[in-house]
mmCIF file of C-alpha atoms and ligand atoms in Angstrom:
data_model
loop_
_atom_site.group_PDB
_atom_site.id
_atom_site.type_symbol
_atom_site.label_atom_id
_atom_site.label_comp_id
_atom_site.label_asym_id
_atom_site.label_seq_id
_atom_site.Cartn_x
_atom_site.Cartn_y
_atom_site.Cartn_z
ATOM 1 C CA MET U 1 -55.548 70.952 184.286
ATOM 2 C CA LYS U 2 -54.147 73.571 186.970
ATOM 3 C CA ALA U 3 -56.464 76.222 187.557
ATOM 4 C CA VAL U 4 -56.657 79.040 189.496
ATOM 5 C CA VAL U 5 -60.641 79.619 190.671
ATOM 6 C CA ILE U 6 -63.006 81.575 192.162
ATOM 7 C CA GLU U 7 -65.612 79.468 194.324
ATOM 8 C CA LYS U 8 -67.403 83.017 195.660
ATOM 9 C CA TYR U 9 -67.104 86.740 194.762
ATOM 10 C CA GLY U 10 -64.679 88.476 197.228
ATOM 11 C CA SER U 11 -61.455 89.788 197.804
ATOM 12 C CA ALA U 12 -58.312 88.928 195.975
ATOM 13 C CA ASN U 13 -57.456 86.530 198.073
ATOM 14 C CA LEU U 14 -60.059 84.670 197.309
ATOM 15 C CA LEU U 15 -58.126 83.602 194.464
ATOM 16 C CA THR U 16 -57.180 79.284 194.740
ATOM 17 C CA GLU U 17 -55.680 77.037 192.693
ATOM 18 C CA LYS U 18 -57.746 73.860 191.800
ATOM 19 C CA GLU U 19 -57.726 70.769 189.714
ATOM 20 C CA VAL U 20 -60.411 70.910 186.881
ATOM 21 C CA PRO U 21 -61.643 68.522 183.985
ATOM 22 C CA ILE U 22 -59.496 69.943 180.549
ATOM 23 C CA PRO U 23 -62.179 71.661 178.696
ATOM 24 C CA GLU U 24 -64.381 70.103 175.762
ATOM 25 C CA ILE U 25 -64.411 71.487 172.809
ATOM 26 C CA LYS U 26 -67.535 71.836 170.101
ATOM 27 C CA THR U 27 -67.300 71.279 166.995
ATOM 28 C CA ASN U 28 -66.343 74.964 165.958
ATOM 29 C CA GLN U 29 -63.844 75.182 168.798
ATOM 30 C CA VAL U 30 -60.007 73.800 169.276
ATOM 31 C CA LEU U 31 -58.276 73.447 172.697
ATOM 32 C CA VAL U 32 -55.251 75.845 173.592
ATOM 33 C CA GLU U 33 -52.700 74.877 175.618
ATOM 34 C CA LEU U 34 -52.116 78.194 177.514
ATOM 35 C CA HIS U 35 -48.419 79.859 177.488
ATOM 36 C CA GLY U 36 -49.941 83.378 178.281
ATOM 37 C CA THR U 37 -52.637 84.651 180.166
ATOM 38 C CA SER U 38 -53.160 89.438 180.841
ATOM 39 C CA ILE U 39 -55.009 90.816 183.646
ATOM 40 C CA ASN U 40 -57.859 93.254 182.579
ATOM 41 C CA PRO U 41 -59.828 95.286 185.127
ATOM 42 C CA ILE U 42 -62.719 92.873 183.922
ATOM 43 C CA ASP U 43 -61.070 90.675 186.179
ATOM 44 C CA TRP U 44 -61.319 91.868 189.393
ATOM 45 C CA LYS U 45 -64.414 93.530 188.973
ATOM 46 C CA LEU U 46 -66.184 90.455 188.022
ATOM 47 C CA ARG U 47 -64.667 88.589 190.917
ATOM 48 C CA GLU U 48 -65.479 91.002 193.237
ATOM 49 C CA GLY U 49 -69.400 90.464 192.126
ATOM 50 C CA TYR U 50 -69.670 93.713 190.769
ATOM 51 C CA LEU U 51 -70.907 92.077 186.951
ATOM 52 C CA LYS U 52 -72.975 89.705 188.381
ATOM 53 C CA GLU U 53 -76.358 90.648 186.832
ATOM 54 C CA ASN U 54 -74.988 90.395 183.165
ATOM 55 C CA LEU U 55 -73.195 87.829 183.606
ATOM 56 C CA PRO U 56 -74.470 84.948 186.243
ATOM 57 C CA PHE U 57 -71.677 82.546 186.027
ATOM 58 C CA GLU U 58 -71.760 79.456 188.455
ATOM 59 C CA PHE U 59 -69.091 78.744 190.702
ATOM 60 C CA PRO U 60 -66.206 77.622 190.753
ATOM 61 C CA ILE U 61 -65.484 80.815 187.718
ATOM 62 C CA ILE U 62 -62.317 80.756 185.971
ATOM 63 C CA LEU U 63 -62.025 84.178 185.588
ATOM 64 C CA GLY U 64 -59.514 85.695 182.440
ATOM 65 C CA TRP U 65 -60.106 86.358 178.736
ATOM 66 C CA ASP U 66 -56.839 86.916 177.092
ATOM 67 C CA ALA U 67 -55.239 83.511 176.045
ATOM 68 C CA ALA U 68 -51.912 82.899 174.299
ATOM 69 C CA GLY U 69 -50.911 79.708 173.091
ATOM 70 C CA VAL U 70 -50.565 76.116 171.230
ATOM 71 C CA ILE U 71 -53.290 74.312 169.752
ATOM 72 C CA LYS U 72 -53.508 70.635 171.170
ATOM 73 C CA GLU U 73 -57.267 69.903 169.429
ATOM 74 C CA ILE U 74 -59.271 70.903 166.251
ATOM 75 C CA GLY U 75 -62.816 70.339 166.011
ATOM 76 C CA SER U 76 -64.954 68.632 163.482
ATOM 77 C CA ASP U 77 -65.506 72.127 161.655
ATOM 78 C CA VAL U 78 -62.411 74.164 162.738
ATOM 79 C CA THR U 79 -60.752 75.139 159.222
ATOM 80 C CA GLY U 80 -58.317 77.594 158.863
ATOM 81 C CA PHE U 81 -56.837 76.432 162.014
ATOM 82 C CA GLN U 82 -53.958 73.458 163.042
ATOM 83 C CA VAL U 83 -52.943 72.114 165.791
ATOM 84 C CA GLY U 84 -49.599 73.053 166.141
ATOM 85 C CA ASP U 85 -50.483 76.395 165.731
ATOM 86 C CA ARG U 86 -49.430 79.355 167.804
ATOM 87 C CA VAL U 87 -52.544 81.765 168.553
ATOM 88 C CA PHE U 88 -53.719 83.933 170.230
ATOM 89 C CA ALA U 89 -57.675 84.880 171.678
ATOM 90 C CA ARG U 90 -60.066 87.549 173.184
ATOM 91 C CA PRO U 91 -62.073 83.900 174.291
ATOM 92 C CA ALA U 92 -65.891 84.413 174.386
ATOM 93 C CA THR U 93 -66.980 85.534 178.155
ATOM 94 C CA THR U 94 -67.591 82.443 179.802
ATOM 95 C CA PRO U 95 -66.921 80.837 183.301
ATOM 96 C CA ASN U 96 -64.143 78.912 181.695
ATOM 97 C CA GLY U 97 -61.517 81.566 181.163
ATOM 98 C CA THR U 98 -57.800 81.513 180.824
ATOM 99 C CA TYR U 99 -56.176 81.611 184.214
ATOM 100 C CA ALA U 100 -55.901 77.780 183.532
ATOM 101 C CA GLU U 101 -53.571 75.172 181.260
ATOM 102 C CA TYR U 102 -56.175 75.107 178.279
ATOM 103 C CA ALA U 103 -58.620 76.860 177.057
ATOM 104 C CA ALA U 104 -61.689 76.073 174.223
ATOM 105 C CA VAL U 105 -61.531 79.013 171.898
ATOM 106 C CA ASP U 106 -63.993 79.580 169.152
ATOM 107 C CA GLU U 107 -62.241 79.649 165.407
ATOM 108 C CA ASN U 108 -63.619 82.674 164.545
ATOM 109 C CA LEU U 109 -61.873 84.839 168.024
ATOM 110 C CA LEU U 110 -58.465 82.614 166.702
ATOM 111 C CA ALA U 111 -55.413 84.537 164.960
ATOM 112 C CA LYS U 112 -52.394 83.486 164.738
ATOM 113 C CA ILE U 113 -49.080 84.936 166.262
ATOM 114 C CA PRO U 114 -47.172 86.785 164.283
ATOM 115 C CA GLU U 115 -43.456 85.301 164.049
ATOM 116 C CA ASN U 116 -41.409 87.363 165.657
ATOM 117 C CA SER U 117 -44.296 87.728 168.993
ATOM 118 C CA SER U 118 -43.530 85.797 171.680
ATOM 119 C CA PHE U 119 -46.476 84.036 173.373
ATOM 120 C CA TYR U 120 -46.557 86.550 176.323
ATOM 121 C CA ASP U 121 -46.528 89.752 173.755
ATOM 122 C CA ALA U 122 -49.243 88.165 172.155
ATOM 123 C CA ALA U 123 -51.189 87.167 175.635
ATOM 124 C CA ALA U 124 -51.478 90.867 176.456
ATOM 125 C CA VAL U 125 -52.856 92.122 173.102
ATOM 126 C CA PRO U 126 -56.264 90.679 172.473
ATOM 127 C CA LEU U 127 -58.487 91.972 174.973
ATOM 128 C CA ALA U 128 -56.458 95.879 174.965
ATOM 129 C CA GLY U 129 -56.031 96.292 172.010
ATOM 130 C CA LEU U 130 -59.257 94.992 170.164
ATOM 131 C CA THR U 131 -60.250 97.932 172.692
ATOM 132 C CA ALA U 132 -58.291 100.228 171.855
ATOM 133 C CA TRP U 133 -59.337 99.218 167.645
ATOM 134 C CA GLN U 134 -62.641 98.827 167.923
ATOM 135 C CA CYS U 135 -63.007 102.330 169.602
ATOM 136 C CA LEU U 136 -61.050 104.201 167.577
ATOM 137 C CA VAL U 137 -61.515 102.428 164.157
ATOM 138 C CA ASP U 138 -65.002 101.119 164.282
ATOM 139 C CA PHE U 139 -66.514 103.632 166.723
ATOM 140 C CA SER U 140 -65.056 107.221 165.708
ATOM 141 C CA GLU U 141 -63.547 106.531 161.696
ATOM 142 C CA LEU U 142 -59.915 107.907 162.984
ATOM 143 C CA LYS U 143 -57.757 109.120 159.834
ATOM 144 C CA PRO U 144 -55.028 110.384 159.122
ATOM 145 C CA GLY U 145 -55.257 114.614 161.063
ATOM 146 C CA ASP U 146 -57.211 113.769 163.256
ATOM 147 C CA ASN U 147 -56.456 115.205 166.950
ATOM 148 C CA VAL U 148 -57.247 112.296 169.395
ATOM 149 C CA LEU U 149 -57.305 112.861 173.278
ATOM 150 C CA ILE U 150 -56.091 109.440 175.146
ATOM 151 C CA HIS U 151 -56.963 109.207 178.876
ATOM 152 C CA ALA U 152 -54.449 107.162 180.693
ATOM 153 C CA GLY U 153 -52.553 106.263 177.883
ATOM 154 C CA SER U 154 -50.059 104.595 180.447
ATOM 155 C CA GLY U 155 -53.085 101.582 180.656
ATOM 156 C CA GLY U 156 -53.451 98.625 179.270
ATOM 157 C CA VAL U 157 -56.134 100.212 176.527
ATOM 158 C CA GLY U 158 -54.651 103.227 176.486
ATOM 159 C CA SER U 159 -50.591 102.452 175.461
ATOM 160 C CA PHE U 160 -52.314 100.425 172.251
ATOM 161 C CA ALA U 161 -54.910 103.565 171.503
ATOM 162 C CA ILE U 162 -52.058 105.661 171.174
ATOM 163 C CA GLN U 163 -50.272 103.500 169.002
ATOM 164 C CA ILE U 164 -52.877 103.071 167.084
ATOM 165 C CA ALA U 165 -54.132 106.497 166.420
ATOM 166 C CA LYS U 166 -50.522 107.149 165.783
ATOM 167 C CA ARG U 167 -50.161 104.862 163.172
ATOM 168 C CA PHE U 168 -53.407 106.255 161.576
ATOM 169 C CA GLY U 169 -51.515 110.071 161.202
ATOM 170 C CA ALA U 170 -53.087 111.146 164.310
ATOM 171 C CA TYR U 171 -51.889 114.056 166.317
ATOM 172 C CA VAL U 172 -52.174 112.732 169.705
ATOM 173 C CA ALA U 173 -53.037 114.035 173.123
ATOM 174 C CA SER U 174 -52.148 111.658 176.246
ATOM 175 C CA THR U 175 -52.913 111.518 179.900
ATOM 176 C CA ALA U 176 -50.925 110.269 182.768
ATOM 177 C CA SER U 177 -48.690 110.647 185.600
ATOM 178 C CA GLU U 178 -45.391 112.226 185.025
ATOM 179 C CA LYS U 179 -43.367 109.133 185.819
ATOM 180 C CA ASN U 180 -44.987 107.128 182.729
ATOM 181 C CA LYS U 181 -44.387 110.699 181.191
ATOM 182 C CA ASP U 182 -41.091 108.683 178.843
ATOM 183 C CA LEU U 183 -43.049 106.372 178.052
ATOM 184 C CA LEU U 184 -45.977 107.730 176.390
ATOM 185 C CA THR U 185 -42.840 109.945 174.587
ATOM 186 C CA LYS U 186 -41.649 106.916 173.031
ATOM 187 C CA LEU U 187 -44.875 105.710 172.173
ATOM 188 C CA GLY U 188 -45.435 108.886 170.339
ATOM 189 C CA VAL U 189 -47.696 111.573 171.914
ATOM 190 C CA ASP U 190 -47.249 114.708 170.761
ATOM 191 C CA LYS U 191 -48.998 116.758 173.669
ATOM 192 C CA PHE U 192 -48.131 114.834 176.990
ATOM 193 C CA ILE U 193 -50.550 115.821 180.374
ATOM 194 C CA ASN U 194 -50.277 115.286 183.575
ATOM 195 C CA TYR U 195 -53.177 114.752 184.603
ATOM 196 C CA ARG U 196 -51.621 115.220 188.883
ATOM 197 C CA GLU U 197 -50.989 119.246 187.498
ATOM 198 C CA GLU U 198 -52.733 119.917 184.752
ATOM 199 C CA ASP U 199 -56.252 119.652 184.411
ATOM 200 C CA PHE U 200 -56.768 118.893 180.073
ATOM 201 C CA GLU U 201 -59.320 120.739 179.129
ATOM 202 C CA ASN U 202 -57.567 123.909 180.215
ATOM 203 C CA VAL U 203 -54.695 122.702 177.681
ATOM 204 C CA LEU U 204 -56.734 121.255 174.420
ATOM 205 C CA GLN U 205 -59.211 122.133 172.000
ATOM 206 C CA ASP U 206 -61.485 121.746 169.051
ATOM 207 C CA PHE U 207 -60.602 117.879 169.149
ATOM 208 C CA ASP U 208 -61.910 115.138 166.112
ATOM 209 C CA ILE U 209 -61.917 112.213 169.112
ATOM 210 C CA VAL U 210 -61.701 111.265 172.592
ATOM 211 C CA LEU U 211 -61.266 107.971 174.111
ATOM 212 C CA ASP U 212 -62.624 107.725 177.958
ATOM 213 C CA THR U 213 -61.179 105.181 180.121
ATOM 214 C CA LEU U 214 -61.971 106.822 183.026
ATOM 215 C CA GLY U 215 -65.412 108.412 183.549
ATOM 216 C CA GLY U 216 -67.018 110.541 186.291
ATOM 217 C CA GLU U 217 -66.000 113.807 185.842
ATOM 218 C CA VAL U 218 -63.183 113.183 183.138
ATOM 219 C CA GLN U 219 -66.109 112.168 180.742
ATOM 220 C CA GLU U 220 -68.249 115.134 181.402
ATOM 221 C CA LYS U 221 -64.724 117.599 181.224
ATOM 222 C CA SER U 222 -64.501 115.610 177.666
ATOM 223 C CA PHE U 223 -67.080 117.244 176.170
ATOM 224 C CA ASN U 224 -65.252 120.502 176.412
ATOM 225 C CA VAL U 225 -62.009 120.071 173.890
ATOM 226 C CA LEU U 226 -64.361 118.276 171.017
ATOM 227 C CA LYS U 227 -65.050 120.580 168.194
ATOM 228 C CA GLN U 228 -68.561 120.381 166.865
ATOM 229 C CA GLY U 229 -69.074 117.158 164.865
ATOM 230 C CA GLY U 230 -66.405 115.319 167.382
ATOM 231 C CA LYS U 231 -66.825 111.695 168.688
ATOM 232 C CA LEU U 232 -66.725 110.933 172.454
ATOM 233 C CA VAL U 233 -66.106 106.815 172.880
ATOM 234 C CA SER U 234 -66.189 105.838 176.280
ATOM 235 C CA ILE U 235 -65.692 102.075 177.475
ATOM 236 C CA VAL U 236 -66.301 102.361 181.587
ATOM 237 C CA ALA U 237 -70.042 104.690 181.107
ATOM 238 C CA PRO U 238 -72.560 105.869 179.259
ATOM 239 C CA PRO U 239 -71.880 108.917 178.601
ATOM 240 C CA ASN U 240 -74.630 112.254 178.995
ATOM 241 C CA GLU U 241 -77.078 112.092 176.193
ATOM 242 C CA THR U 242 -78.147 116.089 176.949
ATOM 243 C CA LEU U 243 -74.753 117.148 176.885
ATOM 244 C CA ALA U 244 -74.523 115.596 173.919
ATOM 245 C CA LYS U 245 -76.930 117.002 171.849
ATOM 246 C CA GLU U 246 -76.047 120.463 172.908
ATOM 247 C CA LYS U 247 -72.469 120.255 171.765
ATOM 248 C CA ASN U 248 -73.778 118.241 168.919
ATOM 249 C CA VAL U 249 -71.227 115.265 169.830
ATOM 250 C CA LYS U 250 -71.031 112.118 168.782
ATOM 251 C CA ALA U 251 -70.953 110.332 171.495
ATOM 252 C CA GLY U 252 -70.897 106.417 173.014
ATOM 253 C CA PHE U 253 -70.474 103.873 175.286
ATOM 254 C CA HIS U 254 -68.618 100.889 173.553
ATOM 255 C CA TRP U 255 -68.093 97.421 175.121
ATOM 256 C CA LEU U 256 -65.902 95.325 173.307
ATOM 257 C CA GLU U 257 -66.759 92.747 170.953
ATOM 258 C CA PRO U 258 -64.287 89.627 170.729
ATOM 259 C CA ASP U 259 -63.102 89.383 167.221
ATOM 260 C CA GLY U 260 -60.664 87.323 164.971
ATOM 261 C CA LYS U 261 -60.323 88.725 162.991
ATOM 262 C CA GLN U 262 -59.569 91.579 163.756
ATOM 263 C CA LEU U 263 -56.909 90.419 166.013
ATOM 264 C CA ALA U 264 -55.527 89.284 162.363
ATOM 265 C CA GLU U 265 -55.307 93.203 161.702
ATOM 266 C CA LEU U 266 -53.486 93.278 165.172
ATOM 267 C CA GLY U 267 -51.352 90.789 164.357
ATOM 268 C CA LYS U 268 -50.031 92.424 160.709
ATOM 269 C CA LEU U 269 -49.101 95.136 162.871
ATOM 270 C CA MET U 270 -47.155 94.062 165.309
ATOM 271 C CA ASP U 271 -45.820 92.393 162.573
ATOM 272 C CA LYS U 272 -44.000 95.548 160.905
ATOM 273 C CA GLY U 273 -43.067 96.656 164.284
ATOM 274 C CA ASP U 274 -46.053 99.043 164.635
ATOM 275 C CA LEU U 275 -48.132 97.764 167.694
ATOM 276 C CA ASN U 276 -45.711 97.077 170.339
ATOM 277 C CA PRO U 277 -47.572 95.504 173.923
ATOM 278 C CA VAL U 278 -46.221 97.576 176.941
ATOM 279 C CA ILE U 279 -45.574 94.945 179.367
ATOM 280 C CA GLY U 280 -45.155 96.451 182.937
ATOM 281 C CA HIS U 281 -45.548 93.749 184.913
ATOM 282 C CA THR U 282 -45.303 89.577 184.697
ATOM 283 C CA PHE U 283 -45.912 87.628 187.366
ATOM 284 C CA SER U 284 -46.309 83.345 187.950
ATOM 285 C CA PHE U 285 -49.567 81.305 187.539
ATOM 286 C CA SER U 286 -50.003 80.422 190.590
ATOM 287 C CA GLU U 287 -52.759 81.840 193.187
ATOM 288 C CA GLU U 288 -50.320 84.124 194.885
ATOM 289 C CA GLY U 289 -48.976 85.312 191.306
ATOM 290 C CA LEU U 290 -52.675 86.453 190.373
ATOM 291 C CA GLN U 291 -53.738 87.784 194.128
ATOM 292 C CA GLU U 292 -50.719 89.882 193.374
ATOM 293 C CA ALA U 293 -52.017 90.672 189.893
ATOM 294 C CA HIS U 294 -54.998 91.745 191.113
ATOM 295 C CA LYS U 295 -54.130 93.505 193.212
ATOM 296 C CA LEU U 296 -51.397 95.770 191.502
ATOM 297 C CA SER U 297 -54.664 96.270 188.396
ATOM 298 C CA GLU U 298 -57.658 97.559 191.313
ATOM 299 C CA THR U 299 -54.568 100.051 192.354
ATOM 300 C CA HIS U 300 -55.622 102.016 189.053
ATOM 301 C CA HIS U 301 -52.022 102.391 188.504
ATOM 302 C CA ALA U 302 -50.540 99.539 186.539
ATOM 303 C CA LYS U 303 -48.130 100.613 184.093
ATOM 304 C CA GLY U 304 -49.246 98.981 180.185
ATOM 305 C CA LYS U 305 -50.896 95.436 180.287
ATOM 306 C CA ILE U 306 -49.928 92.882 183.501
ATOM 307 C CA VAL U 307 -49.408 89.837 181.967
ATOM 308 C CA ILE U 308 -49.474 86.164 183.937
ATOM 309 C CA LYS U 309 -46.634 83.409 182.205
ATOM 310 C CA ILE U 310 -48.870 80.229 182.332
ATOM 311 C CA LYS U 311 -45.677 77.697 180.567
HETATM 312 N N1 NAP Q 401 -65.969 98.303 177.929
HETATM 313 C C1 NAP Q 401 -64.770 97.505 177.300
HETATM 314 O O1 NAP Q 401 -65.480 95.913 175.723
HETATM 315 C C2 NAP Q 401 -63.758 97.903 178.495
HETATM 316 C C3 NAP Q 401 -62.759 96.722 177.335
HETATM 317 C C4 NAP Q 401 -61.517 97.402 178.199
HETATM 318 C C5 NAP Q 401 -61.242 98.366 179.560
HETATM 319 N N2 NAP Q 401 -62.073 98.551 180.255
HETATM 320 C C6 NAP Q 401 -61.997 99.039 180.935
HETATM 321 O O2 NAP Q 401 -61.286 100.652 180.602
HETATM 322 C C7 NAP Q 401 -60.567 101.261 181.642
HETATM 323 C C8 NAP Q 401 -59.075 101.089 181.523
HETATM 324 O O3 NAP Q 401 -58.820 100.226 181.294
HETATM 325 P P1 NAP Q 401 -57.110 99.565 181.021
HETATM 326 O O4 NAP Q 401 -57.331 98.702 181.263
HETATM 327 O O5 NAP Q 401 -56.946 100.646 180.216
HETATM 328 O O6 NAP Q 401 -56.973 100.121 182.809
HETATM 329 P P2 NAP Q 401 -55.254 100.034 183.423
HETATM 330 O O7 NAP Q 401 -54.192 99.593 182.378
HETATM 331 O O8 NAP Q 401 -55.654 99.277 184.499
HETATM 332 O O9 NAP Q 401 -55.002 101.639 183.676
HETATM 333 C C9 NAP Q 401 -54.075 101.882 184.767
HETATM 334 C C10 NAP Q 401 -53.497 103.077 183.886
HETATM 335 O O10 NAP Q 401 -54.704 104.368 184.543
HETATM 336 C C11 NAP Q 401 -53.966 105.764 184.854
HETATM 337 N N3 NAP Q 401 -54.339 106.368 185.871
HETATM 338 C C12 NAP Q 401 -54.892 106.351 186.700
HETATM 339 N N4 NAP Q 401 -56.271 107.049 186.760
HETATM 340 C C13 NAP Q 401 -55.823 108.174 186.100
HETATM 341 C C14 NAP Q 401 -56.169 109.807 185.433
HETATM 342 N N5 NAP Q 401 -56.794 109.932 186.860
HETATM 343 N N6 NAP Q 401 -55.828 110.117 184.681
HETATM 344 C C15 NAP Q 401 -55.194 109.581 183.706
HETATM 345 N N7 NAP Q 401 -54.347 108.268 183.862
HETATM 346 C C16 NAP Q 401 -54.866 107.608 184.791
HETATM 347 C C17 NAP Q 401 -52.511 105.502 185.018
HETATM 348 O O11 NAP Q 401 -51.347 105.946 185.144
HETATM 349 P P3 NAP Q 401 -50.705 106.552 186.265
HETATM 350 O O12 NAP Q 401 -50.364 105.396 186.637
HETATM 351 O O13 NAP Q 401 -49.557 106.759 185.664
HETATM 352 O O14 NAP Q 401 -51.903 107.590 187.737
HETATM 353 C C18 NAP Q 401 -51.896 103.767 184.721
HETATM 354 O O15 NAP Q 401 -50.914 103.623 184.346
HETATM 355 C C19 NAP Q 401 -61.653 100.165 183.334
HETATM 356 O O16 NAP Q 401 -62.273 100.859 183.781
HETATM 357 C C20 NAP Q 401 -62.161 98.677 181.967
HETATM 358 O O17 NAP Q 401 -62.025 97.609 183.193
HETATM 359 C C21 NAP Q 401 -63.877 98.454 179.390
#
């Protein structure tokens, strides 16, 4: 099968097309013929070698951890899915990722794609959508009426987080630059903050939840907009524990746990029209397409999700 791989760590230009064997499935896995995948910042962080200590993979590495496609083969222990099912998943973090025509996926990470959603919409959801859900619903115990600040609402995670928070009945503030104001308003944001002109710290107070997608100074300042007993969840870096104690805030770092059942919950929201992936950019499944997609993601200014059309 065709895959786009890296044979060593380094720049986006190292992404190369290669013929590799179709993965063999284990008894608890299915073989998915991929129609789409999407780019997440972890892809280029891993490509650069920033994650080599935590994820010491052997080369060649197939990057990509969002899958949408059709089941072609099922393992002998698989009971909930059949050949021909349209499925999506955030597959396990292995060196056999989804920049490929086929991927082996564990049954417990799979969910069926909602009937009215395209493969490309589905490919945009798993990694970023599950991250947003777990940060807001699991870590922060989001409830109606909460005041929630979502940093970088125009990004992959942020664009899902806004929609999830609104569906739970929260008041949502979100940061982005002016060019994304209309997008955020359409997603339902109650208070838009252009981070280039306004300091969110001077505008917001007594918030219940902050989702930190940026780290650094943004994370540090986020403590100041929270009320006593508020929650700060970061997906970039562990928050300062001393500050958290001082401010009486529950602060933590969350690393996404792939989960098929939760993905099915997101599928239900998609089905009802309550969760609409924002696909800002699409690229072809080729080394040029993947190289361009990585370069765009690395700017930190992509709009919504970057989707790769495999089939
Ligand atoms: N821990 C985990 O499990 C996990 C899971 C997913 C992602 N992550 C991490 O979370 C981060 C965000 O991921 P993502 O996929 O959402 O990123 P992304 O899609 O690349 O984010 C891009 C967006 O960020 C906005 N942005 C850039 N600088 C900003 C600033 N200073 N203030 C407000 N918005 C700003 C941009 O809007 P403008 O163009 O308008 O500036 C752009 O739309 C990445 O570092 C990623 O690695 C971690």
